[in-house]
Structures are given as structure tokens and as C-alpha cells.
Short mmCIF file of C-alpha atoms (C1' of nucleotides) in Angstrom, two decimals:
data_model
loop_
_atom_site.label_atom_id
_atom_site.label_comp_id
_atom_site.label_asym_id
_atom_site.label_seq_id
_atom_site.Cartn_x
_atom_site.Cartn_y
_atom_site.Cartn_z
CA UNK A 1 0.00 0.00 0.00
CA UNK A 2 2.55 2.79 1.26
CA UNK A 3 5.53 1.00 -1.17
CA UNK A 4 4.00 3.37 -4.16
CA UNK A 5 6.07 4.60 -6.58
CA UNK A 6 8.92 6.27 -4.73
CA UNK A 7 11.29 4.03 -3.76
CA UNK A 8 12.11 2.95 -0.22
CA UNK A 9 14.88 4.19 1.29
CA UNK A 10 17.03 0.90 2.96
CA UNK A 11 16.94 0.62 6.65
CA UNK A 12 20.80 1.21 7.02
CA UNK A 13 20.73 4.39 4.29
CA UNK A 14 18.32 6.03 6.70
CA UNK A 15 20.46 4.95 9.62
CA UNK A 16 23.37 6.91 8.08
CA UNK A 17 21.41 10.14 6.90
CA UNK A 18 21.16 10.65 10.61
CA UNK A 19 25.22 10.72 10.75
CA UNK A 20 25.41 12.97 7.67
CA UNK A 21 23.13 14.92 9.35
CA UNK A 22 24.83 15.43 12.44
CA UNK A 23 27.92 16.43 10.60
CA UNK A 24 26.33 18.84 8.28
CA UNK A 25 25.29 20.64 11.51
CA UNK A 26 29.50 21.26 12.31
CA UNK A 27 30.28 22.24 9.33
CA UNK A 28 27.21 24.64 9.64
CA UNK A 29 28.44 26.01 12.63
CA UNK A 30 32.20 26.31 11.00
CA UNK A 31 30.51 28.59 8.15
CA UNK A 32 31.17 26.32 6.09
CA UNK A 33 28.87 26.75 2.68
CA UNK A 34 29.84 23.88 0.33
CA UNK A 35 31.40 20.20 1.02
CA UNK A 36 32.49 17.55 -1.33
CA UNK A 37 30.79 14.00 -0.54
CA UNK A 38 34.36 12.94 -0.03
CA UNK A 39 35.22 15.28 2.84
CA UNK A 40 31.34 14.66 4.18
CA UNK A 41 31.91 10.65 3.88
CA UNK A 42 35.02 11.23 5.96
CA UNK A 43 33.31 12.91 8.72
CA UNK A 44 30.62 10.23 9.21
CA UNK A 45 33.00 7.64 8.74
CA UNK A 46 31.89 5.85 5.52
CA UNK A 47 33.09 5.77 1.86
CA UNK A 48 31.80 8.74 -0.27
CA UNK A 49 30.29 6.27 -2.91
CA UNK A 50 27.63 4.99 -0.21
CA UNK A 51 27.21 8.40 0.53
CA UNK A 52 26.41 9.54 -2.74
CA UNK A 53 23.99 5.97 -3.20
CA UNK A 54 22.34 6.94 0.03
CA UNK A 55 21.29 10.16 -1.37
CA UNK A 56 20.17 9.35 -4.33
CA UNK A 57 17.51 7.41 -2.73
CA UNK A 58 15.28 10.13 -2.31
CA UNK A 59 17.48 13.24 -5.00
CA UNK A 60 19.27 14.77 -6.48
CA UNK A 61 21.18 17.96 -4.35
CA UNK A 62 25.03 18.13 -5.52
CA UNK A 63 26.80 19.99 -8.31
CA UNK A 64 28.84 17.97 -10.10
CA UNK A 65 32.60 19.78 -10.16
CA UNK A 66 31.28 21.47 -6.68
CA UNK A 67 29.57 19.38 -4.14
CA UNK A 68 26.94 20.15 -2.05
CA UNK A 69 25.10 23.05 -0.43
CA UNK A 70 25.33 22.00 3.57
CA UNK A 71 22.46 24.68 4.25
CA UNK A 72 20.15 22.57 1.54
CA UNK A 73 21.54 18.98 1.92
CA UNK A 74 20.28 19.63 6.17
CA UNK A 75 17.63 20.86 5.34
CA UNK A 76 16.46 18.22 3.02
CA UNK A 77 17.56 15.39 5.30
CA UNK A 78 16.15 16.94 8.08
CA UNK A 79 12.57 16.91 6.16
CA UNK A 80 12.44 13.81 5.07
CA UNK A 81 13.51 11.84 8.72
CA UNK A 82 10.92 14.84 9.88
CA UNK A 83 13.49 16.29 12.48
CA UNK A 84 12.83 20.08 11.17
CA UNK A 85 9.48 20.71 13.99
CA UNK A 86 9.83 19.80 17.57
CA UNK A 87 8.30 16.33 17.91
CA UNK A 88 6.79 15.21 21.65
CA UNK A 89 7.81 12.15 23.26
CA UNK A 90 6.78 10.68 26.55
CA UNK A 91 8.69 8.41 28.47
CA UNK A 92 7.77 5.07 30.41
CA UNK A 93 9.00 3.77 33.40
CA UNK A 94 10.84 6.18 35.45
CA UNK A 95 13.35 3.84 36.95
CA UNK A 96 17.77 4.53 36.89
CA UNK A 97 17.46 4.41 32.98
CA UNK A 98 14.48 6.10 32.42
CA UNK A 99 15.07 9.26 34.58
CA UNK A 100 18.70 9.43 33.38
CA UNK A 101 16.55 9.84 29.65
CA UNK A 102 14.75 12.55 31.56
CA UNK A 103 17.88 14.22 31.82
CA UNK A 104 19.59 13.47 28.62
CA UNK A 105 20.47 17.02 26.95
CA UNK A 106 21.37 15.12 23.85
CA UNK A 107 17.48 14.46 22.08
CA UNK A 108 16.51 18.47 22.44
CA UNK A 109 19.18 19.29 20.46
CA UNK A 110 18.01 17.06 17.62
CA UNK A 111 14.49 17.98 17.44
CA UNK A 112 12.42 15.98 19.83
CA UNK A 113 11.34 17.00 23.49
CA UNK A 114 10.27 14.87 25.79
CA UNK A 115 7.20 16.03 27.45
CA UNK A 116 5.93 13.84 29.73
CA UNK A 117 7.02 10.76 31.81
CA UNK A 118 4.46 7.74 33.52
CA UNK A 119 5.14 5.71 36.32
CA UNK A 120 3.57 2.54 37.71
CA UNK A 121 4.49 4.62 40.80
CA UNK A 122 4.25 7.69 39.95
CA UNK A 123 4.98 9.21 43.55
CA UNK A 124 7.76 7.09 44.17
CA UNK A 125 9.43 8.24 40.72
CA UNK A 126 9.15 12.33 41.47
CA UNK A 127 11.81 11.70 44.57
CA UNK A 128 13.93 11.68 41.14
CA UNK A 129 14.63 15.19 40.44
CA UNK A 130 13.69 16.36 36.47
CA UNK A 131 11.66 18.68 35.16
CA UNK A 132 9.28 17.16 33.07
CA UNK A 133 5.74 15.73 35.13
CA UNK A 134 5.81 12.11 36.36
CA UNK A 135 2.19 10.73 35.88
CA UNK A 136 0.75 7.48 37.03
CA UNK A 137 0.01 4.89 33.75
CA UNK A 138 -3.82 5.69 34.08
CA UNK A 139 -3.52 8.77 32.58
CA UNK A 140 -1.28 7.84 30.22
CA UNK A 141 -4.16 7.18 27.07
CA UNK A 142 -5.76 10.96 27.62
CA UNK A 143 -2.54 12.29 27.45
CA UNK A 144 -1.57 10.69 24.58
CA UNK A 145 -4.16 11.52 22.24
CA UNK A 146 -4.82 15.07 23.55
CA UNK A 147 -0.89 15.79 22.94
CA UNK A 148 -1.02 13.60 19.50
CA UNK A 149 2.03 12.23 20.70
CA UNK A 150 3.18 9.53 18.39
CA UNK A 151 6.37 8.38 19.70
CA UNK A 152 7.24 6.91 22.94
CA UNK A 153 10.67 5.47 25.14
CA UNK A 154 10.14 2.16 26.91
CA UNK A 155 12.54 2.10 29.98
CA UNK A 156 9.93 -0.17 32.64
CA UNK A 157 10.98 -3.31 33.57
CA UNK A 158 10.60 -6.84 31.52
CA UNK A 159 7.49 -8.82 33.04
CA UNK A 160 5.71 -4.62 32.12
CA UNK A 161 6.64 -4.54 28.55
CA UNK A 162 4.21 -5.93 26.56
CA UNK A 163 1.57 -4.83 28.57
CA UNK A 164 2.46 -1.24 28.35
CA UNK A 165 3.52 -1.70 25.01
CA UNK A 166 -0.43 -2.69 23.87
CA UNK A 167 -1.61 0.48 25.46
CA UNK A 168 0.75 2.63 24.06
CA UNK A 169 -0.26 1.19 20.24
CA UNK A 170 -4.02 1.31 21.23
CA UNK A 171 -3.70 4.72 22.08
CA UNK A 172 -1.60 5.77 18.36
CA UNK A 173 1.87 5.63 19.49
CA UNK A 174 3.48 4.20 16.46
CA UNK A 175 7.49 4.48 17.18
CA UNK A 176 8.78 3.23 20.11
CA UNK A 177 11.93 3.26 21.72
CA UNK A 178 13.03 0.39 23.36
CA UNK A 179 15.54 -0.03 26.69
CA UNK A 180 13.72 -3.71 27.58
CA UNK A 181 15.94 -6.87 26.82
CA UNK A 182 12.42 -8.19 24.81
CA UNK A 183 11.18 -8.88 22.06
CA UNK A 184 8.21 -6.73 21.82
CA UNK A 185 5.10 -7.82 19.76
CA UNK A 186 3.18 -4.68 17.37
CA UNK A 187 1.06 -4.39 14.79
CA UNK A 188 3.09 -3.97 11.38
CA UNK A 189 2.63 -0.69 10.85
CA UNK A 190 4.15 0.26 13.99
CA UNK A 191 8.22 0.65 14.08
CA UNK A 192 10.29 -1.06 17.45
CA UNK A 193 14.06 0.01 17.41
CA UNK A 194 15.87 -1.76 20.19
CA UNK A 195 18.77 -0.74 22.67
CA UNK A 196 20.38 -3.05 24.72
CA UNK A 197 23.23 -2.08 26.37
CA UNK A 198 24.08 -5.62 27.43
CA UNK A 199 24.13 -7.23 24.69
CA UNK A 200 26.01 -4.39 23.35
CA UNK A 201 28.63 -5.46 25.76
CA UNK A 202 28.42 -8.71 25.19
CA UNK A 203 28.95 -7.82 21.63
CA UNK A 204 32.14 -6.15 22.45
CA UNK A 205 33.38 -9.53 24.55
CA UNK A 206 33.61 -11.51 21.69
CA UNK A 207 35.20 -9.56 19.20
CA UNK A 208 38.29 -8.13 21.72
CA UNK A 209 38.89 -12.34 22.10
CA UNK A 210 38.55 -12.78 18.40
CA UNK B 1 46.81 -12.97 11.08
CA UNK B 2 43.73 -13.90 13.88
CA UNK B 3 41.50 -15.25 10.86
CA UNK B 4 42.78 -18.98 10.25
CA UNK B 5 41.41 -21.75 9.25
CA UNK B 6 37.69 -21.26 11.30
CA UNK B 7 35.30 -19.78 9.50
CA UNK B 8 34.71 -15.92 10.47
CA UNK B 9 31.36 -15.73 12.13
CA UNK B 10 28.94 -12.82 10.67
CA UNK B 11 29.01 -9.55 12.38
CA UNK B 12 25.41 -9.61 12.38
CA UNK B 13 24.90 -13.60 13.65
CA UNK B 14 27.29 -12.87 16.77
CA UNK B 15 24.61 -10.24 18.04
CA UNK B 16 21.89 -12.94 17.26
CA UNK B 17 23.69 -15.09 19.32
CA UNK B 18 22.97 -13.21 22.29
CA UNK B 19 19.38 -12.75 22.07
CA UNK B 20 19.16 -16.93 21.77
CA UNK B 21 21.53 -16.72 24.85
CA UNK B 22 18.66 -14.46 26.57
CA UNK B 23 15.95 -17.02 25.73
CA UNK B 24 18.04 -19.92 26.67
CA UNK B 25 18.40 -18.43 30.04
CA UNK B 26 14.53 -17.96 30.50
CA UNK B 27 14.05 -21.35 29.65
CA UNK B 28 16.48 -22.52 31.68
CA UNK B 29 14.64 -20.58 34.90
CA UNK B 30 11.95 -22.38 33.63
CA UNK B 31 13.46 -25.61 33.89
CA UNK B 32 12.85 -27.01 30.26
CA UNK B 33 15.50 -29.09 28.97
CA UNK B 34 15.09 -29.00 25.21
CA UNK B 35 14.47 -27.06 22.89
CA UNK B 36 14.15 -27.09 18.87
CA UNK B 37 15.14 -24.23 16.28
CA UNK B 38 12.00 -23.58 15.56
CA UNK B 39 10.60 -22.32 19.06
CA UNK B 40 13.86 -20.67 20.03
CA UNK B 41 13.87 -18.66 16.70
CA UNK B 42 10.37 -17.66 17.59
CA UNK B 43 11.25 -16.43 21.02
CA UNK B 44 14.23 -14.97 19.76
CA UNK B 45 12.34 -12.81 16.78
CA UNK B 46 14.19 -14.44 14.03
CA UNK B 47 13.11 -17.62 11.83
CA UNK B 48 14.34 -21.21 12.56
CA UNK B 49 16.39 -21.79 9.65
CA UNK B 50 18.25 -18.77 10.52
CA UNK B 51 19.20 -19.89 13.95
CA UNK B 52 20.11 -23.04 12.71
CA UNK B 53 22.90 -21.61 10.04
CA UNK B 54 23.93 -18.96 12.81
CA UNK B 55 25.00 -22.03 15.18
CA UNK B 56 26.95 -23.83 11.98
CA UNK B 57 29.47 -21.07 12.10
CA UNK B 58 31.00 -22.45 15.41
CA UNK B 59 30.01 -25.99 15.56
CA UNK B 60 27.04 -28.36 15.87
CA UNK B 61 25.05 -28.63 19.22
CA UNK B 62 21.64 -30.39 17.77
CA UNK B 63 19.99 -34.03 18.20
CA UNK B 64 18.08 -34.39 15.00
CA UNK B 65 14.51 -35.29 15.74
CA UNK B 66 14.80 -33.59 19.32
CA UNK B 67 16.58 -29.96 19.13
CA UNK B 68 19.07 -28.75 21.33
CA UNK B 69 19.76 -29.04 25.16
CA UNK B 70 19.37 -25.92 26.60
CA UNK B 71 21.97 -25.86 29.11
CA UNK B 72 24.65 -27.71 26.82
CA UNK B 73 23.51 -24.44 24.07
CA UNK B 74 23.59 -22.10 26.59
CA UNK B 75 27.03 -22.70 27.83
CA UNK B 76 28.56 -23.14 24.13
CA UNK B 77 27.23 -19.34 23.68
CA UNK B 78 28.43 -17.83 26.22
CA UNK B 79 32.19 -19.79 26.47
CA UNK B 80 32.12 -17.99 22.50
CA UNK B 81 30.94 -14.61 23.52
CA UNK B 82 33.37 -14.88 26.48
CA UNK B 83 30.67 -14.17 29.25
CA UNK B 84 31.04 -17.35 31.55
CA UNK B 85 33.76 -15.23 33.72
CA UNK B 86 32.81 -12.21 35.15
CA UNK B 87 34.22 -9.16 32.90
CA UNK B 88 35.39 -5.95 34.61
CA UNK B 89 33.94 -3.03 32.80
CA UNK B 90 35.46 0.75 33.07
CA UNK B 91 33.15 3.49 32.86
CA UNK B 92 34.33 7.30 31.77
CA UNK B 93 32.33 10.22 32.12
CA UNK B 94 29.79 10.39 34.94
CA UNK B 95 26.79 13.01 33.83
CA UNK B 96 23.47 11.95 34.01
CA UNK B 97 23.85 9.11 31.27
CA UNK B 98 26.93 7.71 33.02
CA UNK B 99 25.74 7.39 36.47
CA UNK B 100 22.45 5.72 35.39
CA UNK B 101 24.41 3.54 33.59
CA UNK B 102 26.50 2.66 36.90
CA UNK B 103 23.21 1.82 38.80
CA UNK B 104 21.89 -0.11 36.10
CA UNK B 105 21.10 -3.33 36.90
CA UNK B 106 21.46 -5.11 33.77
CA UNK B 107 25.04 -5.53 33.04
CA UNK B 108 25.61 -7.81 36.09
CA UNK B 109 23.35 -10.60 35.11
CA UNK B 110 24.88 -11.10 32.20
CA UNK B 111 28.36 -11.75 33.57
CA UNK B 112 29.89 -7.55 32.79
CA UNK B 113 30.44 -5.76 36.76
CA UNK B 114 31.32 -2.21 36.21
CA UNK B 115 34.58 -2.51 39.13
CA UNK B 116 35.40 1.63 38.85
CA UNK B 117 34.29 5.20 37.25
CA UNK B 118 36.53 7.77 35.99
CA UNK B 119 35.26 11.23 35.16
CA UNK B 120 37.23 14.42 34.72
CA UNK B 121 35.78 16.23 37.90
CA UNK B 122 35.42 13.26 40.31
CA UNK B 123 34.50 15.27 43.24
CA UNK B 124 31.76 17.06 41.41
CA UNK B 125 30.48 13.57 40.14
CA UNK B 126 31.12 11.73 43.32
CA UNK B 127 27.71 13.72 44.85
CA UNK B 128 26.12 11.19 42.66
CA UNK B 129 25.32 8.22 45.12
CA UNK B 130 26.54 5.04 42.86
CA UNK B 131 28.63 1.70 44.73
CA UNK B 132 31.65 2.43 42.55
CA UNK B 133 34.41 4.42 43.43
CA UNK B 134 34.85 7.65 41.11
CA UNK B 135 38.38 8.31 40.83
CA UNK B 136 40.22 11.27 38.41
CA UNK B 137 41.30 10.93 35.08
CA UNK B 138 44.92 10.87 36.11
CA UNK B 139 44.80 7.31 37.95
CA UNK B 140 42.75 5.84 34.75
CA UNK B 141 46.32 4.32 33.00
CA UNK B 142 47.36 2.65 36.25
CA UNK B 143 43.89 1.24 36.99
CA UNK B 144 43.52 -0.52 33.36
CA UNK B 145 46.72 -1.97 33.88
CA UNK B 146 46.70 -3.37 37.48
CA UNK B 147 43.38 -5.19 36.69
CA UNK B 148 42.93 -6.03 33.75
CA UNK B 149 40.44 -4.22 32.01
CA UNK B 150 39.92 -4.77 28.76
CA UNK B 151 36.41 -3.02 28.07
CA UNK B 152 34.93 0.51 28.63
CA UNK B 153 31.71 2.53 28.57
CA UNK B 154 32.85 6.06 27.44
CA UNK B 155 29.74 8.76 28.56
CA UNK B 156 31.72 11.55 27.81
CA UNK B 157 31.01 14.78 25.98
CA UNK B 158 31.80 15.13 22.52
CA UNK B 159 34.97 17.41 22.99
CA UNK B 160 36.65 15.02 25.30
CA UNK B 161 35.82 11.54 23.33
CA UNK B 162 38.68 11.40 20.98
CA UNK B 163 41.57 12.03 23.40
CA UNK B 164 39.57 10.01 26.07
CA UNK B 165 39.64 7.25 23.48
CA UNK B 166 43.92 7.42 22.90
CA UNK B 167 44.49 7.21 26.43
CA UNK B 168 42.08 4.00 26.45
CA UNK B 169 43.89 2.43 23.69
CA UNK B 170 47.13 3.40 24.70
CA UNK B 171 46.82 1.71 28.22
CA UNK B 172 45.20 -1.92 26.87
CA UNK B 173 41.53 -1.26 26.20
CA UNK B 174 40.36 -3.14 23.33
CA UNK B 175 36.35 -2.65 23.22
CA UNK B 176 34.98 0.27 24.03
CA UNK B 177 31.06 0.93 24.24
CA UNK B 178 30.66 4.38 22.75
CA UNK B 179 27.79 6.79 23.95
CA UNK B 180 29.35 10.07 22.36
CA UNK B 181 27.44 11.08 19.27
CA UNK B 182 31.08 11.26 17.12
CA UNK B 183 32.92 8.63 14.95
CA UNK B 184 36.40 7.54 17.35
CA UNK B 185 38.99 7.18 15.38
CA UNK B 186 40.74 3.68 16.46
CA UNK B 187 43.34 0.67 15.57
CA UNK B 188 41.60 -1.82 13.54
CA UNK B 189 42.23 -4.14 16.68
CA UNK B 190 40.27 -2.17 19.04
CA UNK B 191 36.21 -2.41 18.38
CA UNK B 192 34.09 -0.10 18.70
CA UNK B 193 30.23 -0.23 19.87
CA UNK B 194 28.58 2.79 18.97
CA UNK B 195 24.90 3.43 20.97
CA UNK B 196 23.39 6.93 19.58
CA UNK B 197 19.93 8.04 21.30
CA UNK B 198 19.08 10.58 19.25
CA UNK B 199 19.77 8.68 16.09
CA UNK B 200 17.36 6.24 17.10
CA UNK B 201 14.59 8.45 17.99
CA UNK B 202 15.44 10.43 14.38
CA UNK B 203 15.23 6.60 12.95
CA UNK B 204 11.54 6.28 14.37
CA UNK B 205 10.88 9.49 12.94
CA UNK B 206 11.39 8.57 9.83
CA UNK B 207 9.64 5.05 9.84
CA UNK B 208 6.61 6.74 11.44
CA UNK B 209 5.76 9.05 8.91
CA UNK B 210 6.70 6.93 6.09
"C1'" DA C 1 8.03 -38.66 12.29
"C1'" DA C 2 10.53 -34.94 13.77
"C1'" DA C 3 14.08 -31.94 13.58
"C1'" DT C 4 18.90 -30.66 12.39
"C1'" DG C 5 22.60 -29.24 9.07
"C1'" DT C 6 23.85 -27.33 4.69
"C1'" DG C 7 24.67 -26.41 -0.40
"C1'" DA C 8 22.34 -23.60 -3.53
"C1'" DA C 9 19.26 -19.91 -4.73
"C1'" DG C 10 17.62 -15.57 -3.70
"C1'" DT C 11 17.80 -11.04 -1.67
"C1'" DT C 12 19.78 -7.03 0.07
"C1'" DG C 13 23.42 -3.90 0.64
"C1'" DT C 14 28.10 -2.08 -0.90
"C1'" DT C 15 31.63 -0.78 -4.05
"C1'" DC C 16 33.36 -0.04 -8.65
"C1'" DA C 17 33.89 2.19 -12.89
"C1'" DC C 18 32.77 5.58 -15.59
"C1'" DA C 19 29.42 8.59 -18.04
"C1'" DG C 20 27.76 13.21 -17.54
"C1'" DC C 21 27.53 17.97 -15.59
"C1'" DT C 22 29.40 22.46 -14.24
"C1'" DA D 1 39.53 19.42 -13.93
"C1'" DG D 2 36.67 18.16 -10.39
"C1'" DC D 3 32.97 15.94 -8.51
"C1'" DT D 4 28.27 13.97 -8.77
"C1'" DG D 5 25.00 10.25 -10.15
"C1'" DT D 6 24.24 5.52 -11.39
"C1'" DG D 7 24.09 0.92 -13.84
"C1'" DA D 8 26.71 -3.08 -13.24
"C1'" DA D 9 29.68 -6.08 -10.53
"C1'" DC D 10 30.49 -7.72 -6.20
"C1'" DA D 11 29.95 -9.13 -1.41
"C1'" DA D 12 27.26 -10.20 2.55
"C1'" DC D 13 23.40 -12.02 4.43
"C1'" DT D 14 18.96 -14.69 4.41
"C1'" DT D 15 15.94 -18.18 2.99
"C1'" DC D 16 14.85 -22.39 0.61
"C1'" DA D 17 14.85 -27.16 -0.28
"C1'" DC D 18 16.08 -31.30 1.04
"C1'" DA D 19 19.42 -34.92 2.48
"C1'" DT D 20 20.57 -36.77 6.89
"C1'" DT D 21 20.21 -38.37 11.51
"C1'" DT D 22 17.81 -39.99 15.71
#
DNA sequence: AAATGTGAAGTTGTTCACAGCT
DNA sequence: AGCTGTGAACAACTTCACATTT
């Protein structure tokens, strides 16, 4: 239905407009106009081919002898991964993890503010000192539909998951982030991206023994 | 040099392994003995026949007609990944995402204890209440050395990750668990684990709208 | 009968080589 | 001359089909 015309843009090219992204935003603040996909490709750490591939995905922004407009090129990637407006967030589970998100500096920066936080127990959360409101999970469906939030941060603990998981999708989130070493079960048209720090770690073991 | 004879295993199958290694260990709890491809794949989010090839890179652990035994599986994972000893972790840089990270719970259970924090200001980060001891930048070479440590978490900022990174290398660390939204410039020996937030939420962005 | 192990086929993602602009 | 854009070649990964074992 959505795979129309336009063609999709792989999983891993998107993954990697986010790095180009964040380096178009230094050279931005070094005044610098124009870069070459070479010296861009450098910066994000891959080769300027799959750079140039990646763009062409969804363009056509360079000029060939020149390079590329860093003003335009941000601008473009910023509107397609739809970074360029604010976007809300909420966050559940309010535990070490979860209030450290609360915290984080780093998502503001890239467009998305997180607005709202829910607790099993909510009372026991706000001893944890952040600014955004700590509500308990009942009022967690109002607030999501009032606020049209559509994206959400799963930090609660593993046996709560699923669970909270359902009500989040009943209620129209439809991008979740999530800290729970689970597989989480959604309807297709809702998109799960997973961090887990341990078996990021664990990761790590085997390749420093091999 | 390192890559004889045995077949390389796939970047991408060595992180699988861990999520069967996660399943394994909740069947275990649950005291069932066997297992075959097909329901560990489905716990596991992936499909049988993949499991199945992902296991032929380092051996063969099945009973045709039966499946696998889970604790026989289970230990063959880990001895691979290198998680049946208890692995002392570093952690450098304790803001808000560091310190969370030191109280988090989830390293420990699967064999990683975090034995020390470093941060550039230790008394400043030392009001944080965490069981490690937070120690200077300055007694970070000695520390590697006298124990051992051959991993890190590095919850810097940005300006400091790079040279943070040299002195790492320098003193023996060979995986390091990166939180700073930069590309670390590193041997080809030392490995690098990048975890980026705010890419991730800019990931769901995209898949959201799309 | 049930389930593994695996060569071969298929799919996806990356790099090359070079044509085509400016 | 310099650098982009892209079809074609290549490499990596996934799935299939089925022979093999218990």
C-alpha cells in the first residue's frame, strides 16, 4: 500500500542520513557553505560512494565539479527523517534508565522534546529530580491523544513490557523506543528500534577475544 | 593474522547469538531441557532456519529429531561470547547518562560488573550516590593496567571523546562501548560499539511518517 | 516422524567504474 | 579538472529445499 512509486529508502541508508546529518550541523556552525561528498563521507565515517547511493535514494542535491550546499543537503535530510518541527515524546517507566533519559540534553538538540514521563508509581518516581511531570500509567491514554504524541521510550521493567507496550499502540503511538531486553510484539505498521546495552557489551566480549 | 582456518562468524549472527543466549536463560529458569530451532527462533524474533545456520558457524550442538539441550547451548554461547567469567567493565564520564548507567542493573546478570568510574571532575560527580568508586582521570592508565580491564563505557562529551579514546587504547583497552554522538577514530584491533539516542529516535521518525 | 545441518538460490546492501555535468 | 549520479559487478546475508540423523 505505502511501497507506491517512490522508492524505499534501505533501513541502514536512513540509519546513516542521521550521521550525515549530524555532521552537516559542524560544518554549519564552522561557516562552512559547500562540502564535497568525499570530505562529508570522511566525517561520518563511511566511503563517499555509499554516501552519494544513500542520497540518491530520495534526490538529487550536488553539483557535479562542486559538491553540495550544507544549508540545503540539512535541510532536506532533516525533512524527510521529519526532524525540522519539535516532535513530543513521553517516556515510560521512570526507573535509573528512564530518569537518566529525563535528563539526557542530547534528544533536544536534535528535534524531539520529551514532554511527559508515567510511572507505575508515579509518587515514588518524582523523589527523582527532572523537570518534566511524572504521571501514574492511568492517565497515560488521555494524554496521549490530547498531545497527538506519536512516539514513545520504553525504559519499565521486563514482566511490564508488553503490557504497556499494547496500550501505548491502542492509544496511536506508532514508534517506540526500546531499553527492555524483549522482544516486543506490534502491529506492522508500527516501528520497534531496540537498545540493549548488554548485549552491546556482550557484543564487544567476543570480538576483543577474536 | 587472527583469521585462520575457522570460518569468520557474521558480524550480524554474533549479536543474534545473544538474544538466543537471553531465551536460553529464561528457559532454563523455567526448567525445560530442550528445545528445537524452531521455538527458540520464535522467542528470539528471528526464523528457525536462521538460527540453525547462525549455530553452523562455530560448531554443531543439535539431536536431529529432538533440538538442542538448553543448558549444553547455553554454555557453548556464552564460552564464544566470552561471558562465563565475570568481565570488569570501566566506565568514563559520569553526567546523568553515566551514572544511570552505573546503577543499572542489567550488566551484572549477564556476567559484565562495572569494578570503577573515571570522570574528569570526580568530586563534582562523586555527589552522585553510585557503589563504585569515582576516581580522576589521572589514575585511569594505572587502573587498566593493574586489573585487567579490557572493556569501557565512554559517557563523555563530545569534545573530550577522541583524546579520552587514545588514552584507552594506549593503556590496553580493546572494546569500548561508545555513547558520544562522534565517529572515534581507532586501531583496527580495538572495536568499537557505537549506541546513539538521538539517532534512534530520528530513525523512528522517519519510519513513522513513512 | 521430527528436527537438524547445509549447499544452492535468492535477496539485500556495498563498491566499482565511468558517463555526464558544471 | 573536479565531482556527482548511477548501472553493473560484487559481497554479505537470508531463505529455501532437502538430504541426513535420531
Amino acid at each position: 500500500m505505502k511501497k507506491g512509486t517512490r522508492q524505499e529508502i534501505p533501513r541502514k541508508a536512513v540509519y546513516r542520513l542521521s550521521l550525515y546529518l549530524r555532521c552537516l550541523h559542524r560544518l554549519k556552525i564552522n561557516s562552512i557553505r559547500t562540502v564535497s561528498s568525499e570530505a562529508l563521507a570522511k566525517a561520518a565515517g563511511v566511503k563517499s560512494t555509499q554516501l552519494r547511493k544513500d542520497l540518491t535514494y530520495f534526490g538529487q542535491f550536488g553539483t557535479r565539479g562542486l559538491g553540495y550546499d550544507v544549508e540545503q543537503l540539512s535541510t532536506m535530510i532533516s525533512d524527510l527523517l521529519g526532524t525540522n518541527s519539535l516532535q513530543p515524546v513521553i517516556l515510560v517507566g521512570v526507573g535509573n534508565l528512564g530518569s537518566a533519559l529525563l535528563s539526557y540534553r542530547g534528544f533536544e538538540q536534535e528535534g524531539f522534546e520529551i514532554v511527559a514521563a508515567f510511572d507505575a508509581y508515579p509518587d515514588r518516581a518524582k523523589t527523582r529530580t527532572v523537570k518534566q511531570p511524572i504521571h501514574g500509567m492511568d492517565k497515560m491514554p488521555e494524554f496521549i491523544k490530547e498531545h497527538s504524541v506519536r512516539m514513545a521510550i520504553l525504559t519499565v521493567p521486563i514482566p511490564a513490557a508488553q503490557e504497556v507496550t499494547n496500550t501505548l499502540v491502542e492509544n496511536g503511538i506508532s514508534g517506540i523506543l526500546n531499553f527492555a531486553p524483549i522482544v516486543l510484539h506490534v502491529p506492522e505498521d508500527v516501528t520497534v528500534n531496540n537498545v540493549n546495552l548488554a548485549i552491546e557489551l556482550e557484543n564487544l566480549s567476543y570480538f576483543i577475544q577474536h
